[in-house]
Coordinates of C-alpha atoms in Angstrom, one line a residue:
M325 CA -74.6 103.0 -20.3
N326 CA -72.8 99.4 -19.9
A327 CA -69.4 101.0 -19.9
P328 CA -67.1 99.8 -16.7
A329 CA -66.8 102.4 -13.9
I330 CA -63.4 101.2 -13.8
E331 CA -60.7 99.7 -16.4
A332 CA -57.0 98.8 -15.9
I333 CA -55.5 98.2 -19.5
D334 CA -52.3 96.2 -19.6
L335 CA -50.8 98.8 -16.9
V336 CA -47.1 98.4 -16.3
K337 CA -44.9 100.4 -14.0
Q338 CA -41.1 100.1 -13.4
F339 CA -38.6 101.7 -11.2
D340 CA -35.1 101.7 -12.1
G341 CA -35.3 98.6 -14.1
V342 CA -37.7 96.9 -11.6
T343 CA -41.2 95.9 -12.6
A344 CA -43.4 96.7 -9.7
V345 CA -46.6 96.1 -11.6
D346 CA -46.8 93.6 -15.1
G347 CA -49.3 93.7 -17.3
V348 CA -52.2 94.3 -14.8
S349 CA -55.6 94.2 -16.5
F350 CA -59.4 94.1 -15.2
S351 CA -62.4 96.1 -15.2
V352 CA -65.1 96.9 -12.5
P353 CA -68.9 97.3 -13.3
A354 CA -70.5 100.3 -11.8
G355 CA -72.2 99.9 -8.6
T356 CA -70.0 97.1 -7.3
V357 CA -66.9 96.2 -5.5
L358 CA -63.7 94.7 -6.7
G359 CA -61.2 93.6 -3.9
L360 CA -57.6 94.1 -5.2
L361 CA -56.1 91.8 -3.1
G362 CA -52.3 90.6 -2.2
P363 CA -49.5 90.8 0.3
N364 CA -47.2 93.8 0.9
G365 CA -45.3 94.8 -2.0
A366 CA -47.6 92.9 -4.2
G367 CA -48.0 96.3 -6.5
K368 CA -51.5 97.2 -5.0
T369 CA -50.8 100.8 -4.5
T370 CA -48.9 101.2 -7.4
T371 CA -51.7 100.0 -9.4
V372 CA -53.9 102.4 -7.4
R373 CA -51.7 105.4 -8.0
M374 CA -51.7 105.0 -11.5
M375 CA -55.5 104.7 -12.0
T376 CA -55.8 107.8 -9.8
T377 CA -53.4 109.9 -11.8
L378 CA -50.6 110.2 -9.2
S379 CA -48.2 108.2 -11.1
T380 CA -47.7 107.8 -14.8
P381 CA -47.9 104.3 -16.1
T382 CA -44.6 103.0 -17.7
S383 CA -47.0 101.3 -20.4
G384 CA -50.7 100.8 -20.4
T385 CA -53.4 102.9 -19.5
A386 CA -56.5 102.9 -17.2
R387 CA -60.1 104.6 -17.4
V388 CA -62.1 105.8 -14.6
A389 CA -65.8 106.8 -15.2
G390 CA -65.0 106.6 -19.1
Y391 CA -61.9 109.1 -19.0
D392 CA -58.8 107.9 -19.9
V393 CA -55.9 108.9 -17.2
L394 CA -53.5 109.8 -19.6
E395 CA -55.6 111.6 -22.2
D396 CA -58.1 113.4 -19.7
P397 CA -56.6 113.1 -15.9
D398 CA -58.6 116.4 -14.9
M399 CA -61.8 114.7 -15.6
V400 CA -60.6 111.4 -14.0
R401 CA -60.0 113.3 -10.7
R402 CA -63.3 115.0 -11.1
N403 CA -65.3 111.8 -11.0
M404 CA -63.3 110.0 -8.3
G405 CA -62.2 109.8 -5.0
L406 CA -59.2 108.4 -3.0
T407 CA -58.6 107.1 0.5
G408 CA -54.9 106.0 1.1
Q409 CA -53.6 104.0 3.9
A410 CA -52.5 106.6 6.0
A411 CA -55.7 109.2 7.4
T412 CA -54.9 112.4 5.4
V413 CA -57.1 114.9 7.6
D414 CA -55.6 118.1 9.0
E415 CA -55.4 117.2 13.1
L416 CA -55.3 120.6 13.9
L417 CA -58.7 121.4 12.1
T418 CA -62.2 119.9 13.5
G419 CA -63.8 117.4 11.5
R420 CA -66.3 120.0 10.2
E421 CA -63.5 122.2 9.4
N422 CA -61.8 119.4 7.5
I423 CA -64.7 119.2 5.4
R424 CA -65.3 122.9 5.0
M425 CA -61.7 123.1 3.6
I426 CA -61.8 120.6 1.2
G427 CA -65.3 121.4 -0.2
G428 CA -63.8 125.1 -0.7
L429 CA -61.4 123.6 -2.8
Y430 CA -63.6 121.9 -5.0
G431 CA -65.3 125.1 -5.4
I432 CA -68.7 124.0 -3.3
G433 CA -70.9 126.9 -2.4
K434 CA -71.1 127.9 1.6
K435 CA -74.9 127.3 1.8
D436 CA -74.5 123.8 0.1
L437 CA -71.2 122.7 1.7
A438 CA -72.9 123.3 4.9
R439 CA -75.6 121.2 4.4
L440 CA -73.5 118.3 2.6
G441 CA -71.0 118.5 5.4
D442 CA -74.0 117.8 8.3
Q443 CA -74.8 115.0 6.2
L444 CA -71.6 113.5 5.7
L445 CA -70.7 114.0 9.7
E446 CA -74.1 112.3 10.5
Q447 CA -73.6 109.5 7.7
F448 CA -70.1 108.6 9.4
S449 CA -71.0 108.9 12.9
I450 CA -68.9 111.6 13.8
A451 CA -71.5 114.5 14.3
E452 CA -71.1 114.7 18.0
A453 CA -67.5 115.4 17.6
S454 CA -67.7 117.4 14.6
D455 CA -66.5 120.4 16.5
R456 CA -63.5 118.7 18.3
P457 CA -59.9 118.8 16.7
A458 CA -59.1 115.8 14.8
K459 CA -56.1 115.1 17.0
T460 CA -58.5 114.1 19.4
Y461 CA -60.0 111.5 17.1
S462 CA -59.8 107.7 17.7
G463 CA -58.4 105.8 14.9
G464 CA -61.6 104.6 13.2
M465 CA -63.2 107.9 14.0
R466 CA -60.3 109.5 11.7
R467 CA -60.6 107.0 9.1
R468 CA -64.3 107.6 8.7
L469 CA -63.5 111.3 8.5
D470 CA -60.8 110.7 5.7
L471 CA -63.7 108.7 3.9
A472 CA -66.1 111.3 4.8
V473 CA -63.8 114.0 3.1
S474 CA -62.8 112.1 -0.1
L475 CA -66.9 111.9 -0.8
I476 CA -67.6 115.5 -0.5
A477 CA -67.7 116.0 -4.3
S478 CA -70.1 113.1 -4.5
P479 CA -67.5 110.7 -6.9
P480 CA -69.1 108.0 -8.8
V481 CA -66.0 106.1 -8.1
L482 CA -64.0 105.7 -4.8
F483 CA -60.6 103.8 -4.5
L484 CA -59.7 102.7 -1.0
D485 CA -56.2 101.6 -0.3
E486 CA -56.0 99.5 2.3
P487 CA -58.9 101.5 4.5
T488 CA -58.9 99.5 7.7
T489 CA -55.2 99.2 8.1
G490 CA -54.5 99.5 12.0
L491 CA -58.1 99.8 13.0
D492 CA -59.6 97.3 16.1
P493 CA -62.4 94.9 14.8
R494 CA -65.0 96.9 15.9
S495 CA -63.8 99.9 13.7
R496 CA -63.2 97.8 10.9
S497 CA -66.8 96.3 11.1
D498 CA -68.2 99.8 11.6
L499 CA -66.4 101.0 8.5
W500 CA -67.6 97.9 6.4
E501 CA -71.2 98.9 7.2
V502 CA -70.7 102.4 5.7
L503 CA -69.0 101.2 2.3
R504 CA -72.0 98.9 2.2
G505 CA -74.1 101.9 2.3
L506 CA -71.9 103.7 -0.1
V507 CA -72.4 100.7 -2.6
A508 CA -76.1 100.6 -2.2
G509 CA -76.3 104.3 -3.3
G510 CA -74.6 103.5 -6.5
T511 CA -71.0 104.1 -5.8
T512 CA -68.4 101.9 -7.3
L513 CA -65.5 101.0 -5.1
L514 CA -62.0 99.8 -5.8
L515 CA -60.7 98.3 -2.3
T516 CA -57.1 97.0 -1.9
T517 CA -56.8 95.1 1.3
Q518 CA -54.3 92.1 2.7
Y519 CA -57.4 91.1 5.0
L520 CA -58.7 88.1 3.4
E521 CA -62.0 88.4 5.6
E522 CA -62.5 92.1 4.3
A523 CA -62.3 91.1 0.6
D524 CA -64.6 88.1 1.4
Q525 CA -67.0 90.6 3.3
L526 CA -67.2 93.3 0.8
A527 CA -66.1 92.5 -2.7
D528 CA -68.3 91.4 -5.5
D529 CA -65.5 90.2 -7.5
I530 CA -61.4 89.7 -6.3
V531 CA -58.4 90.4 -8.6
V532 CA -55.3 88.5 -6.6
I533 CA -52.2 90.1 -7.4
D534 CA -48.8 88.6 -6.4
R535 CA -45.4 90.4 -7.6
G536 CA -47.2 92.7 -9.9
R537 CA -48.8 90.1 -11.7
I538 CA -52.6 89.1 -11.7
I539 CA -52.9 85.5 -10.7
A540 CA -56.6 84.8 -10.3
K541 CA -59.8 86.5 -10.9
G542 CA -63.5 85.7 -9.6
T543 CA -66.2 86.1 -7.1
P544 CA -65.1 85.2 -3.7
L545 CA -66.8 81.7 -4.3
Q546 CA -65.1 80.9 -7.5
L547 CA -61.7 81.6 -6.1
K548 CA -62.6 79.2 -3.0
Q549 CA -63.5 76.3 -5.3
Q550 CA -60.2 76.8 -6.8
A551 CA -58.6 75.8 -3.7
G552 CA -60.9 72.3 -3.4
N553 CA -64.2 70.7 -2.7
A554 CA -66.1 72.1 0.5
S555 CA -65.7 69.4 3.5
L556 CA -68.5 67.9 5.1
V557 CA -67.9 67.9 9.1
V558 CA -69.8 66.0 11.5
T559 CA -69.6 66.2 15.2
V560 CA -71.5 63.5 17.0
S561 CA -73.0 63.3 20.2
H562 CA -71.2 60.0 21.8
A563 CA -67.6 59.1 20.8
V564 CA -69.0 55.1 20.8
D565 CA -70.6 56.4 17.6
L566 CA -67.6 57.3 15.7
P567 CA -66.7 54.1 14.0
A568 CA -70.4 53.6 12.9
A569 CA -70.3 57.4 11.8
R570 CA -67.1 56.8 9.9
D571 CA -68.4 54.0 7.9
L572 CA -71.5 56.2 6.7
L573 CA -69.3 59.2 5.5
A574 CA -66.9 56.7 3.7
R575 CA -70.0 55.5 1.8
T576 CA -69.7 59.3 -0.3
G577 CA -66.4 58.0 -1.6
S578 CA -64.2 60.4 0.4
E579 CA -61.4 59.6 2.7
V580 CA -62.7 60.3 6.3
H581 CA -60.8 62.2 9.1
V582 CA -61.5 61.2 12.5
D583 CA -60.6 63.7 15.6
V584 CA -61.6 61.3 18.4
G585 CA -61.0 64.1 21.2
A586 CA -63.4 66.4 19.5
R587 CA -65.7 63.3 18.6
Q588 CA -65.5 65.1 14.7
L589 CA -65.4 63.4 11.4
T590 CA -64.4 65.4 8.1
A591 CA -64.8 64.3 4.7
S592 CA -64.7 66.1 1.4
A593 CA -68.1 67.1 0.0
D594 CA -69.6 68.2 -3.4
G595 CA -72.2 70.4 -1.6
I596 CA -75.7 70.4 0.1
A597 CA -76.7 67.2 -1.5
D598 CA -73.8 65.4 0.1
L599 CA -75.0 66.9 3.4
T600 CA -78.6 66.0 3.0
T601 CA -77.5 62.4 2.3
V602 CA -75.4 62.0 5.1
A603 CA -77.6 63.4 7.4
N604 CA -80.4 61.1 6.6
W605 CA -78.3 58.2 6.7
L606 CA -77.3 59.4 10.4
Q607 CA -80.5 59.5 11.2
E608 CA -81.7 56.4 9.8
S609 CA -78.8 54.7 11.8
R610 CA -80.0 56.8 14.9
I611 CA -76.3 58.0 15.6
E612 CA -77.2 61.4 17.5
V613 CA -75.3 64.5 16.2
D614 CA -74.1 67.6 17.9
D615 CA -73.2 69.7 14.6
I616 CA -73.0 69.0 11.1
G617 CA -72.4 71.3 8.2
L618 CA -70.3 72.3 5.4
S619 CA -67.1 74.0 5.9
R620 CA -65.6 75.8 2.3
P621 CA -62.1 76.8 1.7
S622 CA -61.3 80.4 3.0
L623 CA -59.9 82.8 0.9
D624 CA -56.5 82.3 3.0
D625 CA -56.7 78.9 1.7
V626 CA -56.9 80.0 -2.0
F627 CA -53.9 82.6 -1.3
L628 CA -52.1 79.7 0.0
S629 CA -52.7 77.3 -2.9
L630 CA -52.1 80.3 -5.5
T631 CA -48.9 81.6 -4.3
G632 CA -47.5 79.0 -2.1
H633 CA -47.4 81.9 0.8
R634 CA -49.9 83.5 2.9
A635 CA -51.3 87.0 2.2
D636 CA -49.6 88.6 5.3
D637 CA -46.2 87.4 4.4
E638 CA -43.8 90.3 4.2
E639 CA -42.8 91.3 0.8
V640 CA -40.6 94.1 -0.7
P641 CA -42.9 97.5 -0.7
A642 CA -44.4 98.1 -4.0

């Protein structure tokens, strides 16, 4: 009952002597989201292709819903859905016809398929456009239809390979809400992305992969802590109070950076305790502030500290 929904076990993939994936291992508990984070060419898509039976590992294996991708690929495919980087819907068919076609391939009866189709069209907010050809859909609508089609057989595990690439911020946010709903219903997600904000928003745990190797694992908060302490940021109401405020922040033992133009002071902090202490000092000294808060390192900071380059830097595709 406690077996992981997804497992990668020492996965290796080589192409013409070049190692694209080099000993990748991780597990994903049922009903959670794993973010596989890395730049273009890091090996994310190659890893997903091996885990979804689209590519045979050079060595190692994977298990999906308890089934081994090498020993029982048919059962793996029966228990998973996959949404690739590009929408794969038939643009000449309507949204409803796309769902009907894929459902028929799964052998779902017409009555059940009609009910399920209506449910998915409503769930993904494309019911009103369900009888229009998919070629008339916006990018966000096509992506939602692609995801709906991948869920036609109600798989317990869903692989999403950069599902929001090319979407505008609104469509991306809408899709995030859909994915949160799936997880709330018990679906296990493996999400590959190079959008650091996306991993932060959706993932319970993150695996950072670079040049085919895992370089870090942990929750978003744990990874951020690897990039350094949080920063305490204070904006005083009056520039004349900057020297006194600086002296107060220095009492924490941290170096204080002062931005005179912004009336802002920044110092490293251990957490809420430092914020509360400094807030009390400022109040006792009658120094008025416009804002005070903690700023934690971003996942972008984490990736830069781990790899020496940012997640959106171009790499050789893998």
